[in-house]
Amino acid sequence: MSDAFDLLYSETEEELRSAVRALLADRCTPAQVLARAETGRPHDPELWHTLAAEIGTAGLLVPEKLGGQGAGHREAAVVLEELGRAVAPVPYLTSAVLATEILLGLGCEAPEVALLLAELAAGRQVCAPALPLTQAPGAPLPGAVRDTGGGALTGTVGSVADAVAADVLLVLADTGLYAVPAAEAALSPLVPLDLTRPLATVTLEGAAGTRLADPATARAAIAGALLSGAGLLASEQVGLAEWCLTETVRHVRGRHQFNRPVGSFQALKHRLAQLWLDVASARAAARAAADALATGAPDAPLTVAVAQAYCSGVAVRAAEECVQLHGGIGMTWEHPAHLYLKRAKAGSLALGTPGHHHALVADFAELPSP
Amino acid sequence: MTAITADHLVTRIRDLLAAHPPADTDRTDFLRARFDAGLAWVHYPEGLGGLGAPRSLQAVVDAELEAAGAPDNDPRRIGIGLGMAAPTILAYGTDEQKQRFLRPLWVGEEVWCQLFSEPGAGSDLAALGTRAVRESGSGDWIVDGQKVWTSSAHTARWAILIARTDPALPKHQGITYFLCDMHAPGVEVRPLRQITGEAEFNEVFLTGVRIPDSHRLGAVGQGWAVARTTLMNERVSIGGMRIPREGGMIAPVAAAWRERPALRTHALHQRLLQLWVQAEVARLTAERLRQQLAAGQPGPEGSGMKLTFARLNQEISGLEVELLGEEGLLYEDWTMRRPELVDFTGRDAGYRYLRAKGNSIEGGTSEILLNIVAERVLGLPPEPRDDKDLAWKDLAR
């Protein structure tokens, strides 16, 4: 068999993890996340500025000559693990991964593309792709936005993640890909299942934007970005699952019932041991996806599909176990378990459901349906 | 002393191949020469088949020798000796024991088996009742008892054996570890026919078996600590092998799916894809463990891999029998046979389905392994045990 994926973390990656974790421990505790979510404006622009610009995480995927850090998917995956652990309400997946990858996929000769990329990499602007969060790699792209003449864009896109935090929207229209200032669009915030990743309906009525690419180039770039996004989402799911497991273990060790710590009952121990195994397995799958994306491995699409087919389910189950094993406490608004459950469940719909990714595996592994 | 590098090893391998060209050398002679060159298990000490090199360099040796067409020592046939007896002898043996046993073990001239489990002591292994009594005068030990589930007992020349030497102590304290000659008078091996129809395991009856004190491994009464070394090594061995994508149990199911479209249904397709993904993720997890071990940062994943493979093997082989339809109703052959090696994937789907049922029982049941993960990895409290301080002779049985 060919060379295996590098599934470990490098020292540099661990240093990056420490920096992000320290920042989030200080400024993105579950109580702070919940308090912001209750205002209906979950994003914390100052936290984003520190994370994106000062620690430099926004430009990890961007080459240095274009103003980025020149790192790659493995490093971005580590950032996402930490963001998942904190259910951090920051537009990392949308702006630093999906929008950035779309722009990179256009080729960066055009000055307007290079300029926007540099702005994103420096954390000076936030950019959201105007696509439904459920848009999956390998699925047909929406065609609802049309150029009604002279670059006047008209159409509606639903369930756009992080649009409310964006300065710029990347809009796929029948005539190509456009960078549209958010002010040109009408945003109707939706009530999201996941309180930490806000959704909005984006409506364009003759909006003006800058055309970045022709339709074929745009569609290819979006397809590549969706693949990266799905692969890296797996790392966010691993981080989320890890938090749920750690907190649940902490709880059952301290919580006494029947004159014993509840964590000493075999029925619970076996469930948690199995969950630990599933999280350890999800980590291997997510690392494989990140490494395959980083190296441009030919089997990256299969590896990403495997990671998404597996990690979504582990994250949901970890969050469900967290609620169940916290008992009544897990059902309360004040305990953060619900934030994780909501993120996990919504995340399992994002960028393709496990069912969709299983179908992709069937294609790549040549296991045809009946 | 300078550290051994891959280049050093390649030079040594070339020398070995030049002195003993595989094409004109007897298999056993070649393996002996390989052992003496320190290329058997490179992390073992010099003089004992190794060079004190990093364990990760073994892969270099194996690849070079395989490429040169050299015979290997057929690890499947001598798995218990390699995986369990050898590391325990290395850790606890006297110099004399290491010199006597390790070379023929590695070369495969002497096959080993493991006399641990008993009819009354499986998952609760420390409850074992086989007695070893020291004979005054000779100092030899006289062993009486019964062991069970003993793979390879019918081909084994030697056994690792734990026996109770002081019934007045609590169960973990009165145990001593021995190396038992399977040809000694009083050792009787009876095939134990099992669910697959064949007799892969045995019962072993020990009646007045005489073991010289020089074949005791570790101190009297310290057998439990020695046995734990054996058991830990048993569970670690999984990480060493690199598995190709779609290797193992999933391979024949995927092949049947591709080759026989008439068998396909939507419900089976869903299950096949889920199991294919789980098998691929398990492969990646084992690969990650292997990389951790090679980098000298062993992770706790090893404790869990056996659990994962046991569950997957059972689910995949269960699906395979269903997938085959009418053919799934048939079984290849119920004739009683005594295989020389354990082969989980061989023969037909029915065999795989039945044999895989043992994967969650042998080498520590899944229930015991889940407890180990919960307690040692997650730090959850143990279940209350009221037998820990009681003398073994006072335990209920």
Coordinates of N, CA and C in Angstrom, one line a residue, chain B residues 15-125:
Chain B
D15 N 25.1 -8.1 5.1 CA 26.1 -9.1 5.6 C 25.4 -10.5 5.8
L16 N 24.3 -10.4 6.4 CA 23.5 -11.7 6.7 C 23.2 -12.4 5.4
L17 N 22.6 -11.6 4.5 CA 22.2 -12.2 3.2 C 23.4 -12.7 2.4
A18 N 24.5 -12.0 2.5 CA 25.7 -12.5 1.8 C 26.2 -13.8 2.4
A19 N 26.2 -13.9 3.7 CA 26.8 -15.1 4.3 C 25.8 -16.3 4.2
H20 N 24.5 -16.0 4.1 CA 23.5 -17.0 4.1 C 22.5 -16.7 3.0
P21 N 22.8 -16.9 1.7 CA 21.9 -16.5 0.7 C 20.6 -17.3 0.8
P22 N 19.5 -16.6 0.9 CA 18.2 -17.3 1.2 C 17.9 -18.5 0.2
A23 N 18.3 -18.3 -1.0 CA 18.0 -19.3 -2.0 C 18.6 -20.7 -1.7
D24 N 19.9 -20.7 -1.2 CA 20.5 -21.9 -0.9 C 20.7 -22.2 0.6
T25 N 19.9 -21.6 1.4 CA 20.1 -21.9 2.9 C 18.8 -22.5 3.4
D26 N 19.0 -23.5 4.2 CA 17.8 -24.2 4.9 C 17.1 -23.1 5.8
R27 N 15.8 -23.2 5.8 CA 14.9 -22.2 6.5 C 15.4 -22.0 7.9
T28 N 15.5 -23.1 8.6 CA 15.8 -23.0 10.1 C 17.2 -22.4 10.3
D29 N 18.1 -22.9 9.4 CA 19.5 -22.3 9.5 C 19.5 -20.8 9.3
F30 N 18.7 -20.4 8.3 CA 18.7 -18.9 8.0 C 18.1 -18.2 9.2
L31 N 17.1 -18.7 9.8 CA 16.4 -18.0 10.9 C 17.4 -18.0 12.1
R32 N 18.1 -19.0 12.4 CA 19.1 -19.0 13.5 C 20.2 -18.0 13.2
A33 N 20.6 -17.9 12.0 CA 21.7 -16.9 11.7 C 21.1 -15.5 11.8
R34 N 19.9 -15.3 11.4 CA 19.2 -14.0 11.6 C 19.1 -13.6 13.1
F35 N 18.8 -14.6 13.9 CA 18.7 -14.4 15.3 C 20.0 -14.0 15.9
D36 N 21.1 -14.7 15.5 CA 22.4 -14.5 16.0 C 23.0 -13.2 15.5
A37 N 22.5 -12.7 14.4 CA 22.9 -11.4 13.9 C 22.2 -10.2 14.5
G38 N 21.3 -10.5 15.5 CA 20.6 -9.4 16.2 C 19.5 -8.8 15.4
L39 N 19.0 -9.6 14.3 CA 18.0 -9.0 13.4 C 16.6 -9.7 13.6
A40 N 16.5 -10.4 14.7 CA 15.2 -11.1 15.0 C 14.2 -10.1 15.5
W41 N 14.5 -9.5 16.6 CA 13.7 -8.4 17.2 C 14.6 -7.4 17.6
V42 N 14.8 -6.3 16.8 CA 16.0 -5.4 17.0 C 16.0 -4.7 18.3
H43 N 14.8 -4.6 19.0 CA 14.8 -3.9 20.3 C 15.2 -4.7 21.4
Y44 N 15.4 -6.1 21.2 CA 15.9 -6.9 22.3 C 17.4 -6.7 22.4
P45 N 17.9 -7.1 23.6 CA 19.4 -6.9 23.8 C 20.2 -7.7 22.9
E46 N 21.5 -7.3 22.8 CA 22.5 -8.1 22.0 C 22.6 -9.4 22.6
G47 N 22.8 -10.4 21.8 CA 23.0 -11.8 22.3 C 21.7 -12.5 22.5
L48 N 20.5 -11.8 22.4 CA 19.2 -12.4 22.6 C 18.4 -12.1 21.4
G49 N 19.0 -12.0 20.2 CA 18.3 -11.8 19.0 C 18.1 -10.4 18.6
G50 N 18.6 -9.4 19.4 CA 18.4 -8.0 19.1 C 19.7 -7.2 19.1
L51 N 19.6 -5.9 19.1 CA 20.7 -5.0 19.1 C 20.5 -3.8 20.0
G52 N 19.4 -3.9 20.8 CA 19.1 -2.8 21.7 C 18.7 -1.5 20.8
A53 N 18.2 -1.7 19.6 CA 17.8 -0.6 18.8 C 16.4 -0.2 19.0
P54 N 16.0 1.0 18.5 CA 14.6 1.4 18.6 C 13.6 0.4 18.0
R55 N 12.5 0.2 18.6 CA 11.6 -0.9 18.1 C 11.1 -0.5 16.7
S56 N 11.0 0.8 16.4 CA 10.4 1.2 15.1 C 11.3 0.7 14.0
L57 N 12.6 0.4 14.2 CA 13.5 0.0 13.1 C 13.2 -1.4 12.7
Q58 N 12.4 -2.2 13.4 CA 12.1 -3.5 13.0 C 11.4 -3.6 11.6
A59 N 10.7 -2.5 11.3 CA 10.0 -2.4 10.0 C 11.0 -2.4 8.9
V60 N 12.1 -1.7 9.1 CA 13.2 -1.7 8.1 C 13.7 -3.1 7.8
V61 N 14.0 -3.8 8.9 CA 14.5 -5.2 8.8 C 13.6 -6.0 8.0
D62 N 12.3 -6.0 8.5 CA 11.3 -6.9 7.9 C 11.2 -6.6 6.4
A63 N 11.1 -5.3 6.0 CA 11.0 -5.0 4.6 C 12.2 -5.4 3.8
E64 N 13.4 -5.2 4.3 CA 14.6 -5.5 3.5 C 14.6 -7.0 3.3
L65 N 14.3 -7.8 4.4 CA 14.5 -9.2 4.2 C 13.4 -9.8 3.4
E66 N 12.2 -9.2 3.5 CA 11.1 -9.7 2.6 C 11.4 -9.5 1.1
A67 N 12.0 -8.3 0.9 CA 12.4 -7.9 -0.5 C 13.4 -8.9 -1.0
A68 N 14.3 -9.4 -0.1 CA 15.4 -10.3 -0.6 C 14.9 -11.7 -0.6
G69 N 13.6 -11.9 -0.4 CA 13.1 -13.3 -0.5 C 13.5 -14.2 0.7
A70 N 13.9 -13.6 1.8 CA 14.3 -14.4 3.0 C 13.0 -15.1 3.6
P71 N 13.2 -16.3 4.2 CA 12.1 -16.9 4.9 C 11.7 -16.1 6.2
D72 N 10.5 -16.0 6.5 CA 10.2 -15.4 7.8 C 9.8 -16.5 8.9
N73 N 9.7 -16.1 10.1 CA 9.5 -17.1 11.2 C 8.1 -17.4 11.4
D74 N 7.2 -17.1 10.4 CA 5.8 -17.4 10.5 C 5.1 -17.0 11.8
P75 N 5.1 -15.7 12.1 CA 4.6 -15.3 13.4 C 3.2 -15.9 13.7
R76 N 2.4 -16.2 12.7 CA 1.0 -16.7 13.0 C 1.1 -18.0 13.8
R77 N 2.1 -18.8 13.4 CA 2.3 -20.1 14.0 C 2.8 -20.1 15.4
I78 N 3.6 -19.0 15.7 CA 4.3 -19.0 17.0 C 3.8 -17.7 17.8
G79 N 2.6 -17.3 17.5 CA 2.1 -16.0 18.0 C 2.1 -15.9 19.5
I80 N 1.8 -17.0 20.2 CA 1.7 -16.9 21.7 C 3.1 -16.8 22.2
G81 N 4.1 -17.5 21.7 CA 5.4 -17.4 22.1 C 6.0 -16.0 21.9
L82 N 5.8 -15.5 20.7 CA 6.3 -14.2 20.3 C 5.7 -13.1 21.1
G83 N 4.3 -13.1 21.2 CA 3.6 -12.0 21.7 C 3.5 -12.0 23.2
M84 N 3.6 -13.2 23.8 CA 3.3 -13.3 25.3 C 4.5 -13.9 26.1
A85 N 5.0 -15.1 25.7 CA 6.0 -15.7 26.5 C 7.3 -14.9 26.4
A86 N 7.7 -14.5 25.1 CA 9.0 -13.8 25.0 C 9.2 -12.5 25.8
P87 N 8.2 -11.6 25.7 CA 8.4 -10.3 26.4 C 8.4 -10.6 27.9
T88 N 7.7 -11.6 28.4 CA 7.7 -11.9 29.8 C 9.0 -12.5 30.3
I89 N 9.5 -13.5 29.5 CA 10.8 -14.1 29.8 C 11.9 -13.0 29.8
L90 N 11.8 -12.1 28.8 CA 12.8 -11.0 28.7 C 12.7 -10.1 30.0
A91 N 11.5 -9.8 30.4 CA 11.4 -8.9 31.6 C 11.7 -9.6 32.9
Y92 N 11.4 -10.9 33.1 CA 11.5 -11.5 34.4 C 12.5 -12.7 34.4
G93 N 12.9 -13.2 33.2 CA 13.7 -14.4 33.2 C 15.2 -14.2 33.8
T94 N 15.8 -15.3 34.2 CA 17.2 -15.3 34.6 C 18.0 -15.3 33.3
D95 N 19.3 -15.0 33.3 CA 20.1 -15.1 32.1 C 20.0 -16.4 31.5
E96 N 20.1 -17.4 32.3 CA 20.0 -18.8 31.9 C 18.7 -19.1 31.1
Q97 N 17.6 -18.6 31.6 CA 16.3 -18.8 31.0 C 16.2 -18.1 29.6
K98 N 16.7 -16.9 29.6 CA 16.7 -16.1 28.3 C 17.5 -16.8 27.3
Q99 N 18.8 -17.3 27.7 CA 19.6 -18.0 26.7 C 19.0 -19.3 26.2
R100 N 18.3 -20.0 27.2 CA 17.8 -21.3 26.8 C 16.5 -21.2 25.9
F101 N 15.7 -20.2 26.2 CA 14.3 -20.3 25.6 C 14.1 -19.3 24.4
L102 N 14.8 -18.2 24.3 CA 14.4 -17.2 23.4 C 14.7 -17.6 21.9
R103 N 15.9 -18.2 21.7 CA 16.2 -18.5 20.3 C 15.3 -19.5 19.7
P104 N 15.1 -20.7 20.3 CA 14.2 -21.7 19.7 C 12.8 -21.2 19.6
L105 N 12.4 -20.3 20.5 CA 11.1 -19.7 20.5 C 10.9 -18.9 19.2
W106 N 11.9 -18.0 19.0 CA 11.8 -17.1 17.8 C 11.9 -17.8 16.5
V107 N 12.8 -18.8 16.4 CA 13.0 -19.5 15.2 C 11.8 -20.4 14.9
G108 N 11.1 -20.7 15.9 CA 9.9 -21.6 15.7 C 10.1 -23.0 15.9
E109 N 11.3 -23.4 16.4 CA 11.6 -24.8 16.7 C 10.8 -25.3 17.9
E110 N 10.5 -24.3 18.8 CA 9.7 -24.6 20.0 C 8.5 -23.7 20.0
V111 N 7.3 -24.4 19.9 CA 6.0 -23.6 19.9 C 5.6 -23.5 21.4
W112 N 5.0 -22.3 21.7 CA 4.5 -22.1 23.1 C 3.0 -22.0 23.2
C113 N 2.5 -22.4 24.4 CA 1.1 -22.1 24.6 C 1.0 -21.5 26.0
Q114 N -0.3 -21.1 26.4 CA -0.4 -20.3 27.6 C -1.4 -21.0 28.5
L115 N -1.0 -21.5 29.7 CA -1.8 -22.2 30.6 C -2.3 -21.2 31.7
F116 N -3.2 -20.3 31.3 CA -3.8 -19.3 32.3 C -5.2 -19.7 32.7
S117 N -6.1 -19.6 31.7 CA -7.5 -19.8 32.0 C -7.9 -21.2 32.6
E118 N -8.9 -21.2 33.5 CA -9.4 -22.4 34.0 C -10.9 -22.5 34.0
P119 N -11.5 -23.6 34.1 CA -12.9 -23.7 34.1 C -13.6 -22.7 35.1
G120 N -12.9 -22.5 36.2 CA -13.5 -21.6 37.2 C -12.9 -20.3 37.3
A121 N -12.0 -20.0 36.4 CA -11.2 -18.7 36.5 C -10.9 -18.3 35.0
G122 N -11.8 -17.5 34.5 CA -11.6 -16.9 33.1 C -11.5 -15.4 33.2
S123 N -12.6 -14.7 33.2 CA -12.5 -13.3 33.4 C -12.0 -12.9 34.8
D124 N -12.3 -13.7 35.8 CA -11.7 -13.5 37.1 C -10.4 -14.4 37.2
L125 N -9.4 -14.1 36.4 CA -8.3 -15.0 36.2 C -7.6 -15.2 37.5

